[in-house]
GROMACS .gro file of C-alpha atoms in nm:
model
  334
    1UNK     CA    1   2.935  -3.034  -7.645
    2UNK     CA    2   2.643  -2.865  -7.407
    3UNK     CA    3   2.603  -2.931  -6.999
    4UNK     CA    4   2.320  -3.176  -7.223
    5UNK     CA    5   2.595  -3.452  -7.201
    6UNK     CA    6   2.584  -3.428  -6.820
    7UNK     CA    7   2.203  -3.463  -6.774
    8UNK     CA    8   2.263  -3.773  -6.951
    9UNK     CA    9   2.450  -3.889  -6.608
   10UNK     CA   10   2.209  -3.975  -6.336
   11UNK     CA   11   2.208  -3.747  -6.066
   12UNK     CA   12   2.067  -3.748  -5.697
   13UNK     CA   13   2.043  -3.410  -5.612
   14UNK     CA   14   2.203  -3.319  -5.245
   15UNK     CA   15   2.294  -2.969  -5.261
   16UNK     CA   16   2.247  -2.615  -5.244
   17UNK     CA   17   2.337  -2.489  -5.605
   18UNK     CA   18   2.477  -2.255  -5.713
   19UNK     CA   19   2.695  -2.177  -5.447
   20UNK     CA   20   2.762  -1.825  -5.396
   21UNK     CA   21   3.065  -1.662  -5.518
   22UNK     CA   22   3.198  -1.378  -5.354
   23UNK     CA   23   3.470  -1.158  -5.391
   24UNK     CA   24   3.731  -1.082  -5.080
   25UNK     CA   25   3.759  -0.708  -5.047
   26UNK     CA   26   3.930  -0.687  -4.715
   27UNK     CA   27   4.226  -0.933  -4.837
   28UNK     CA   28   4.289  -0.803  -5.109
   29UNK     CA   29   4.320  -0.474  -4.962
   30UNK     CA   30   4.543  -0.638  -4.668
   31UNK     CA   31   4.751  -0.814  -4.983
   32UNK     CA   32   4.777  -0.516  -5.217
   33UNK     CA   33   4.747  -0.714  -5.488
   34UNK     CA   34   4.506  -0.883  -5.732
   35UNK     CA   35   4.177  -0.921  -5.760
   36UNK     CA   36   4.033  -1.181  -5.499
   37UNK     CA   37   3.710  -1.390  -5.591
   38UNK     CA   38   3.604  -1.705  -5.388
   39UNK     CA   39   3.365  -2.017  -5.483
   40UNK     CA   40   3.238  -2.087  -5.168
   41UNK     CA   41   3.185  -2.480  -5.193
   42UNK     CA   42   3.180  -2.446  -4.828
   43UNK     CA   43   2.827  -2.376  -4.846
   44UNK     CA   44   2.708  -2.671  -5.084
   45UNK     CA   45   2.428  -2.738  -4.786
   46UNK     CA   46   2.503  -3.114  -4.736
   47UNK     CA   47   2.686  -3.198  -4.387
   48UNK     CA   48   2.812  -2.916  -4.289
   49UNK     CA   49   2.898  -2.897  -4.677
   50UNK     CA   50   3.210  -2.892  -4.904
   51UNK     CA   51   3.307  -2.977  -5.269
   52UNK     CA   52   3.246  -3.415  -5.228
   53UNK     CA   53   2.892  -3.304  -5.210
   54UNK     CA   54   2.871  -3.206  -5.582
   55UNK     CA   55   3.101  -3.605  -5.675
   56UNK     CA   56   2.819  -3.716  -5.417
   57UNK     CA   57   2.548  -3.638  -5.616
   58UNK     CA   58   2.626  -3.828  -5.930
   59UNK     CA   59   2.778  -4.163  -5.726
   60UNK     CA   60   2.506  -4.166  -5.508
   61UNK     CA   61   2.268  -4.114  -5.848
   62UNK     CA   62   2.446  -4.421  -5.969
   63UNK     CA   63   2.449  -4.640  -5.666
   64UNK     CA   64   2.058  -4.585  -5.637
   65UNK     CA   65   2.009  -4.694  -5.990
   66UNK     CA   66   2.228  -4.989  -5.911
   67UNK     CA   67   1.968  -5.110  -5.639
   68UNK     CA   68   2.279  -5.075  -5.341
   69UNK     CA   69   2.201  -5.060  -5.003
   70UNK     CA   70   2.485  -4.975  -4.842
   71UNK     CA   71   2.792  -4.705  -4.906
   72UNK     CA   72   3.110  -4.746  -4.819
   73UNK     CA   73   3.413  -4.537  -4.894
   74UNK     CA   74   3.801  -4.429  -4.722
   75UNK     CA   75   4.012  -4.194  -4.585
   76UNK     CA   76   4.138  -4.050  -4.301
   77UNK     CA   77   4.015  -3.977  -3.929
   78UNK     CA   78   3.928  -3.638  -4.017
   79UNK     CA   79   3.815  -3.691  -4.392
   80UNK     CA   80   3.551  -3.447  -4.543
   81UNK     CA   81   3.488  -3.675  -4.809
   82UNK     CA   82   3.392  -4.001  -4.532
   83UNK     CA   83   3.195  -3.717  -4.384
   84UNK     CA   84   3.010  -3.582  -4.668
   85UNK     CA   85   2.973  -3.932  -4.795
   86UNK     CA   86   2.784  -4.046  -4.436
   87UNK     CA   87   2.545  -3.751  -4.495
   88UNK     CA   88   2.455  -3.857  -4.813
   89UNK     CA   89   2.397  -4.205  -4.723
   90UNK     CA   90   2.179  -4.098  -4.469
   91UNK     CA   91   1.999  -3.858  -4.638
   92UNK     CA   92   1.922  -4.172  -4.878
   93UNK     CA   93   1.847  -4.406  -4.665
   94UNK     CA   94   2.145  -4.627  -4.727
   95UNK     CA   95   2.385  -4.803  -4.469
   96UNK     CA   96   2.689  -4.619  -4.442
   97UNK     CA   97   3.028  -4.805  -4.405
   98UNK     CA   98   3.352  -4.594  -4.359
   99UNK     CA   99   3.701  -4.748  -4.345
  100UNK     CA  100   3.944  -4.481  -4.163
  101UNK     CA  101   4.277  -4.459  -4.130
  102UNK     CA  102   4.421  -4.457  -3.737
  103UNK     CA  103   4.277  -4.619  -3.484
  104UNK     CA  104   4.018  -4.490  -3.241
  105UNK     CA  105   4.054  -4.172  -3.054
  106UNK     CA  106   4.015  -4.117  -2.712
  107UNK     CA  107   3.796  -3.786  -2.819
  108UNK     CA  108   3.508  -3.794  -3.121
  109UNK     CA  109   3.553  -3.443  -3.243
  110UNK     CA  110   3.522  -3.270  -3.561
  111UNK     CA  111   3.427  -3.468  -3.888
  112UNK     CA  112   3.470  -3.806  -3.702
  113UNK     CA  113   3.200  -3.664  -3.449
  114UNK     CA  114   2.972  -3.558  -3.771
  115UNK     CA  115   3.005  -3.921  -3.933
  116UNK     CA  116   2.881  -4.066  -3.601
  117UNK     CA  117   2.603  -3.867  -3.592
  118UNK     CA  118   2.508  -3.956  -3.927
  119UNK     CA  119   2.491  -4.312  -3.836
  120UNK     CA  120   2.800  -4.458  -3.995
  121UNK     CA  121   2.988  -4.770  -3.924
  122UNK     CA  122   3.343  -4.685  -3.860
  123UNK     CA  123   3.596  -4.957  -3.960
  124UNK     CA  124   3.940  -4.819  -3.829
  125UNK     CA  125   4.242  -4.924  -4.082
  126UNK     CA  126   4.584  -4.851  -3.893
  127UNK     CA  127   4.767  -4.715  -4.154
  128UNK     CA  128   4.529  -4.797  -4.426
  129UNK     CA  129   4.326  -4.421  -4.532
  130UNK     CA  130   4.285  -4.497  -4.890
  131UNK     CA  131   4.058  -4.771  -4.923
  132UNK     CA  132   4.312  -5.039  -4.879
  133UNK     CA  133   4.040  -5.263  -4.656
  134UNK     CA  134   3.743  -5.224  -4.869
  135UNK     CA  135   3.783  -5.564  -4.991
  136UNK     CA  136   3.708  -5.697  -4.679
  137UNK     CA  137   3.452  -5.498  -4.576
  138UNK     CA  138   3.246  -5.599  -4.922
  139UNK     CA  139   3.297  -5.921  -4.849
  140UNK     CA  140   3.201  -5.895  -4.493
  141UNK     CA  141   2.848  -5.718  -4.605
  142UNK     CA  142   2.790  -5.948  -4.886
  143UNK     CA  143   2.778  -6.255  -4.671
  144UNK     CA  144   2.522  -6.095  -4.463
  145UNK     CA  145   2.345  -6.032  -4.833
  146UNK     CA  146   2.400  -5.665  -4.826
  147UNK     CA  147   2.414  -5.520  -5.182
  148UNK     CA  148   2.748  -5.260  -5.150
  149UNK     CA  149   2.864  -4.982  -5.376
  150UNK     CA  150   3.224  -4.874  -5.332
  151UNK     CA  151   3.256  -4.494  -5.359
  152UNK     CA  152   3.675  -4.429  -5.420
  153UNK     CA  153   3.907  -4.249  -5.212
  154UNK     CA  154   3.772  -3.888  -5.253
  155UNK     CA  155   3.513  -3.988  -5.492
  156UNK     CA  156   3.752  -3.967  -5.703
  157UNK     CA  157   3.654  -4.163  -6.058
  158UNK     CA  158   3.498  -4.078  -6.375
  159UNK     CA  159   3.122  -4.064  -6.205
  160UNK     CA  160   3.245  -3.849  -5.924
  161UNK     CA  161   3.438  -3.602  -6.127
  162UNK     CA  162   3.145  -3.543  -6.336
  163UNK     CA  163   3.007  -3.305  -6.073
  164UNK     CA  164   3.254  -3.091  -6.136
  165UNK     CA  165   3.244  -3.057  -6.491
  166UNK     CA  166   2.893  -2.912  -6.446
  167UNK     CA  167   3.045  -2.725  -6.150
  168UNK     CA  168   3.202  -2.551  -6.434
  169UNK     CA  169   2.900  -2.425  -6.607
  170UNK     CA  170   2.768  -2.306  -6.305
  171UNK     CA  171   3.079  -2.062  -6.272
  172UNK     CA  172   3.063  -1.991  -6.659
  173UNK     CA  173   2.715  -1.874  -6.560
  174UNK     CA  174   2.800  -1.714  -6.247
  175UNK     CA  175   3.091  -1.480  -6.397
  176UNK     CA  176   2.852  -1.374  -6.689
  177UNK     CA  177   2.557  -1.253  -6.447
  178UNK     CA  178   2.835  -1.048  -6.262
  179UNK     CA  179   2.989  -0.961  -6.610
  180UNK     CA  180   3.316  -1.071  -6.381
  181UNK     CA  181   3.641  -1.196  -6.590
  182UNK     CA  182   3.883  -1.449  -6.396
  183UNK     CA  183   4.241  -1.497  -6.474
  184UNK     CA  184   4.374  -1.797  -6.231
  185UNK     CA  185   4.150  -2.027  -6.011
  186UNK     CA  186   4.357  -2.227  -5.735
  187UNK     CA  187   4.230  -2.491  -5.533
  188UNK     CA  188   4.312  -2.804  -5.332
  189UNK     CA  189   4.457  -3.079  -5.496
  190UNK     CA  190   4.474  -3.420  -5.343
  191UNK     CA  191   4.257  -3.735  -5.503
  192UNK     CA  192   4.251  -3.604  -5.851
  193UNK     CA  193   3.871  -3.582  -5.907
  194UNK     CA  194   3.816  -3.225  -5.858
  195UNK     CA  195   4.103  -3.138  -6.048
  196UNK     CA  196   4.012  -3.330  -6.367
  197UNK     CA  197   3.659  -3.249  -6.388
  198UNK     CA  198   3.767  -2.862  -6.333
  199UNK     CA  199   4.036  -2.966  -6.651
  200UNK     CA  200   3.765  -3.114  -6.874
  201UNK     CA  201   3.498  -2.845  -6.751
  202UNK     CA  202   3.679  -2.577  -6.851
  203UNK     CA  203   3.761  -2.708  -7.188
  204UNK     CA  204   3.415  -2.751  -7.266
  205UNK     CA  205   3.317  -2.453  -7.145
  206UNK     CA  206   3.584  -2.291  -7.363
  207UNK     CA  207   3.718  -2.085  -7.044
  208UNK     CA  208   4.092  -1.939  -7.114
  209UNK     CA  209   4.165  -1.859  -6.702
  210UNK     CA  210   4.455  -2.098  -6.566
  211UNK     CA  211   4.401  -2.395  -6.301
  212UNK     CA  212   4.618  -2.427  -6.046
  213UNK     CA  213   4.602  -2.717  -5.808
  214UNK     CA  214   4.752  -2.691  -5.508
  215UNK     CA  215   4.893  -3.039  -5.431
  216UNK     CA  216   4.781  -3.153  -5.044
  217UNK     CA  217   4.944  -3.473  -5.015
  218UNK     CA  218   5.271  -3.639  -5.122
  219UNK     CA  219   5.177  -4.009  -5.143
  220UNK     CA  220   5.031  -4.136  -5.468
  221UNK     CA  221   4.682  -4.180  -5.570
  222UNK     CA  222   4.580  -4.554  -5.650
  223UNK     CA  223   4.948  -4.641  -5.730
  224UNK     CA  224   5.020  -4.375  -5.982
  225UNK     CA  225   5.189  -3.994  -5.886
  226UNK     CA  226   4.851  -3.740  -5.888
  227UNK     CA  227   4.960  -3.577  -6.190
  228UNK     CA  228   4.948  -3.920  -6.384
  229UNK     CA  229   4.581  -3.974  -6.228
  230UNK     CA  230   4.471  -3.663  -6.288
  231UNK     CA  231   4.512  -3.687  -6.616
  232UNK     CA  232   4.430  -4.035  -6.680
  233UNK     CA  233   4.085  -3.978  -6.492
  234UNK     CA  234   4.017  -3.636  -6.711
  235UNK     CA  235   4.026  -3.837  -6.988
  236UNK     CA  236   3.833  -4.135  -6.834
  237UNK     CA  237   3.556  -3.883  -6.753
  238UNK     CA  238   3.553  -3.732  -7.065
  239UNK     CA  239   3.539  -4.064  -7.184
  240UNK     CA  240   3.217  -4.088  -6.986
  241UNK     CA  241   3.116  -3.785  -7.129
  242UNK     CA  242   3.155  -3.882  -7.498
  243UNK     CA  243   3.442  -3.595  -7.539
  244UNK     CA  244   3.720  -3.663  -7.753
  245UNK     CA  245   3.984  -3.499  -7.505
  246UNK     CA  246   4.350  -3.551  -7.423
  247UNK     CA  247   4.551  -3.363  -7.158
  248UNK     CA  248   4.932  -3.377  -7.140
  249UNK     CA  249   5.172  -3.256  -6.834
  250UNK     CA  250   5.274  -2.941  -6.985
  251UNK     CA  251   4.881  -2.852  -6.969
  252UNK     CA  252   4.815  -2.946  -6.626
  253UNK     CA  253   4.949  -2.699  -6.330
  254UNK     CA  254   4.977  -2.884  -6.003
  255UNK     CA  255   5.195  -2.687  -5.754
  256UNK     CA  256   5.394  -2.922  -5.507
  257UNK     CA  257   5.613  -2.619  -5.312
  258UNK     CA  258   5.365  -2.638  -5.007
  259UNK     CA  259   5.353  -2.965  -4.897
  260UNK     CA  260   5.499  -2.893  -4.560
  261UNK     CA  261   5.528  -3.189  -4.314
  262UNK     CA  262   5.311  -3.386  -4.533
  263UNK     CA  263   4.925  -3.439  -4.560
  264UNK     CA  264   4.700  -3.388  -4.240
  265UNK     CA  265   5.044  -3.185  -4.040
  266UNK     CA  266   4.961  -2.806  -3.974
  267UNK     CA  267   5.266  -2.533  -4.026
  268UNK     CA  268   5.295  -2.191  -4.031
  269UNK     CA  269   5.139  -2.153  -4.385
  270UNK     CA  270   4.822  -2.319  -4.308
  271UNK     CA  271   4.838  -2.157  -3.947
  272UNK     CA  272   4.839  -1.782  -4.127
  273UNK     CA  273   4.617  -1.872  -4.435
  274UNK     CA  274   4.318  -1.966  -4.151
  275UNK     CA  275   4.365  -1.680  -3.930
  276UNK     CA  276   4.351  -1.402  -4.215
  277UNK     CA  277   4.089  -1.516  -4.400
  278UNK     CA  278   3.897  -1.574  -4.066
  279UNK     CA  279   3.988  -1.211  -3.934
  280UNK     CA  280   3.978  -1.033  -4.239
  281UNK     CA  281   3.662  -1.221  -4.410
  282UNK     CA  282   3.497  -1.423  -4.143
  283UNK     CA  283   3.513  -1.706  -4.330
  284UNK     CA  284   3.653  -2.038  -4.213
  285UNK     CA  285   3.935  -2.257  -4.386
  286UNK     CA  286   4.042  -2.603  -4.305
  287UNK     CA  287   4.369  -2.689  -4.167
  288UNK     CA  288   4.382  -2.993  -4.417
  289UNK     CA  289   4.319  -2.847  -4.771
  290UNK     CA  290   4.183  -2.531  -4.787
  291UNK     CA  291   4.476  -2.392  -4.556
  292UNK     CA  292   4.692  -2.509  -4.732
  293UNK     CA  293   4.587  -2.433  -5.091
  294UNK     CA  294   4.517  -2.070  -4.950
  295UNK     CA  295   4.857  -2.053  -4.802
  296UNK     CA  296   5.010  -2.138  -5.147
  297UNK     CA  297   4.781  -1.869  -5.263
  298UNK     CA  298   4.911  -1.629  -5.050
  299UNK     CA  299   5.329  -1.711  -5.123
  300UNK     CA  300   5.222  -1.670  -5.478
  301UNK     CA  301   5.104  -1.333  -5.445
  302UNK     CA  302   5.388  -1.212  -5.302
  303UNK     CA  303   5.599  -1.335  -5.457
  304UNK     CA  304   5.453  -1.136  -5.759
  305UNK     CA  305   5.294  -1.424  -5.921
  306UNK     CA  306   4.971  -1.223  -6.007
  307UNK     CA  307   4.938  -0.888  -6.163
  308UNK     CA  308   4.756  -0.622  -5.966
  309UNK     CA  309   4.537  -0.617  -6.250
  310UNK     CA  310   4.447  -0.990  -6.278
  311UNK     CA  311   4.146  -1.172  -6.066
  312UNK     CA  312   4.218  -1.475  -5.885
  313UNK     CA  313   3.920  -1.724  -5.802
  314UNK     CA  314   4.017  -1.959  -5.475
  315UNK     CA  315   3.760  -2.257  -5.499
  316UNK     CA  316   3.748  -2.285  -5.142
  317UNK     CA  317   3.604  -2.708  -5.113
  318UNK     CA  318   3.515  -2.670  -4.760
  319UNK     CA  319   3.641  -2.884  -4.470
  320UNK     CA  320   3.599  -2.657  -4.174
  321UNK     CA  321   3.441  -2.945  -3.893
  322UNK     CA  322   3.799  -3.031  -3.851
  323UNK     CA  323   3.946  -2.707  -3.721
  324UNK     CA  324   3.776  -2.868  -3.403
  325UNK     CA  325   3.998  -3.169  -3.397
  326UNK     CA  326   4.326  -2.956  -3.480
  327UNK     CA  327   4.265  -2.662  -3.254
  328UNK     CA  328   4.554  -2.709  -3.078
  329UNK     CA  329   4.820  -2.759  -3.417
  330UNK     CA  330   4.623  -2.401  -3.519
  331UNK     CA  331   4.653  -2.173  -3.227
  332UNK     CA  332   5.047  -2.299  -3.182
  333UNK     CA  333   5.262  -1.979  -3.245
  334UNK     CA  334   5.446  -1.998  -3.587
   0.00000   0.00000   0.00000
């Protein structure tokens, strides 16, 4: 199969494509060890951008065609995805409804600042951040005969995931302009739709470099444990796709050693991972995902994981608004 499959999907374009990728001189030099590259998915252009963005594109391609006029999606306070997802709506004229775990804080920073500004209706959920409420919101919206399109926690379905199946073309592309080889790519693993459309992009693609998902969170994804999901929704998308694909646990690499306090709680390895890559690179991490997926990074190549030989991608999926709302849990002394 071609990227001719995709095109097939409707799309509503939102962001800045390709994003760059860049390679990380100064850590690797500070790690002695592999090669460094970085997919900066920080930079897809949309909100203050991030990896959702590319999902975005083909849900909010979908919604459109199905004549909805208003969004609404989950998560927590400081959710990239709720952000990202209010920027799109806005950006398409569409009523944005966002259903948020916690209840209100006594300061609007960071991404819950952002979906304010991008005109969102916050619905606050107590301990509810994965869509639990929706129900009632829909049927809130329809009685005032509003025409709603649920986007999943994360974006994270068949639709969604197809953005990063393409996303995979574009770094086929990418790494044969810069005649570049990779060897590992690692990334932040949490609702399962990045992961599977990087598992069912690469096998179309035909790309022989290992995934590595970094798992963010310990609860489950809609009922099931993330590696079940992940693998159920790869094949739902390739489904989508018209691929005849199956994927099996001994294919999929989803690392659960950093999960820390558990999902949204800064330590010491998401503390360190955002100060070197800020002072060695000047580039930003999160303290929710990207921190912690670089952190992981970082234990594995020292503990000899990589050769000094091999390159090593980090997909880095953005997130950085809410280093404002944790600046406190960051500058702490490990």
């Amino acid at each position: 199969m071609t990227a001719s499959a995709i095109q097939d999907i409707t799309r509503k374009p939102l962001a800045f494509l390709p994003t760059p990728l860049t390679r990380l001189h100064n850590l690797e030099k500070y790690l002695n060890g592999p090669r460094i590259l970085m997919k900066r998915d920080d930079q897809t252009g949309l909100g203050f951008g991030g990896n959702k963005t590319r999902k975005l594109e083909y849900l909010l391609g979908d919604a459109l065609q199905q004549g909805a006029d208003c969004i609404i999606t989950a998560g927590a306070a400081q959710s990239n995805h709720c952000r990202q997802t209010a920027a799109a709506a806005a950006a398409c004229g569409l009523e944005c409804h966002l259903a948020l775990g916690g209840t209100p804080p006594k300061s609007r920073q960071g991404n819950l600042l952002l979906d304010m500004l991008f005109g969102a209706t916050i619905h606050w959920s107590g301990e509810l951040r994965k869509g639990e409420s929706i129900p009632d919101i829909v049927s809130d919206l329809q009685k005032d005969n509003k025409t709603p399109y649920i986007i999943p926690y994360g974006g994270s379905n068949a639709i969604g995931a197809t953005g990063f199946v393409a996303a995979m073309y574009e770094l086929e592309n990418q790494l044969a302009e810069m005649s570049e080889n990779v060897d590992h790519i690692i990334f932040a693993s949490s609702s399962g739709g990045t992961h599977s459309g990087m598992v069912v992009g690469q096998a179309l693609v035909g790309a022989k470099y290992q995934l590595i998902g970094i798992n963010i969170d310990k609860d489950e994804v809609f009922g099931m444990d993330l590696d079940e999901y992940i693998i159920q929704l790869a094949e739902n998308t390739a489904r989508l796709l018209g691929v005849d694909f199956t994927l099996g646990k001994a294919d999929l690499e989803l690392n659960a050693e950093y999960l820390g306090e558990g999902y949204g709680v800064v330590g010491s390895l998401e503390r360190e991972a955002i100060s070197l890559t800020a002072s060695h690179e000047g580039i930003l991490l999160d303290p929710v995902y990207t921190g912690r997926a670089m952190g992981g990074m970082l234990e594995m190549i020292r503990s000899g994981r990589f050769s000094k030989d091999e390159t090593v991608l980090f997909w880095h999926t953005g997130g950085s608004p809410a280093l404002f709302a944790y600046a406190e849990d960051i500058l702490q002394k490990s």
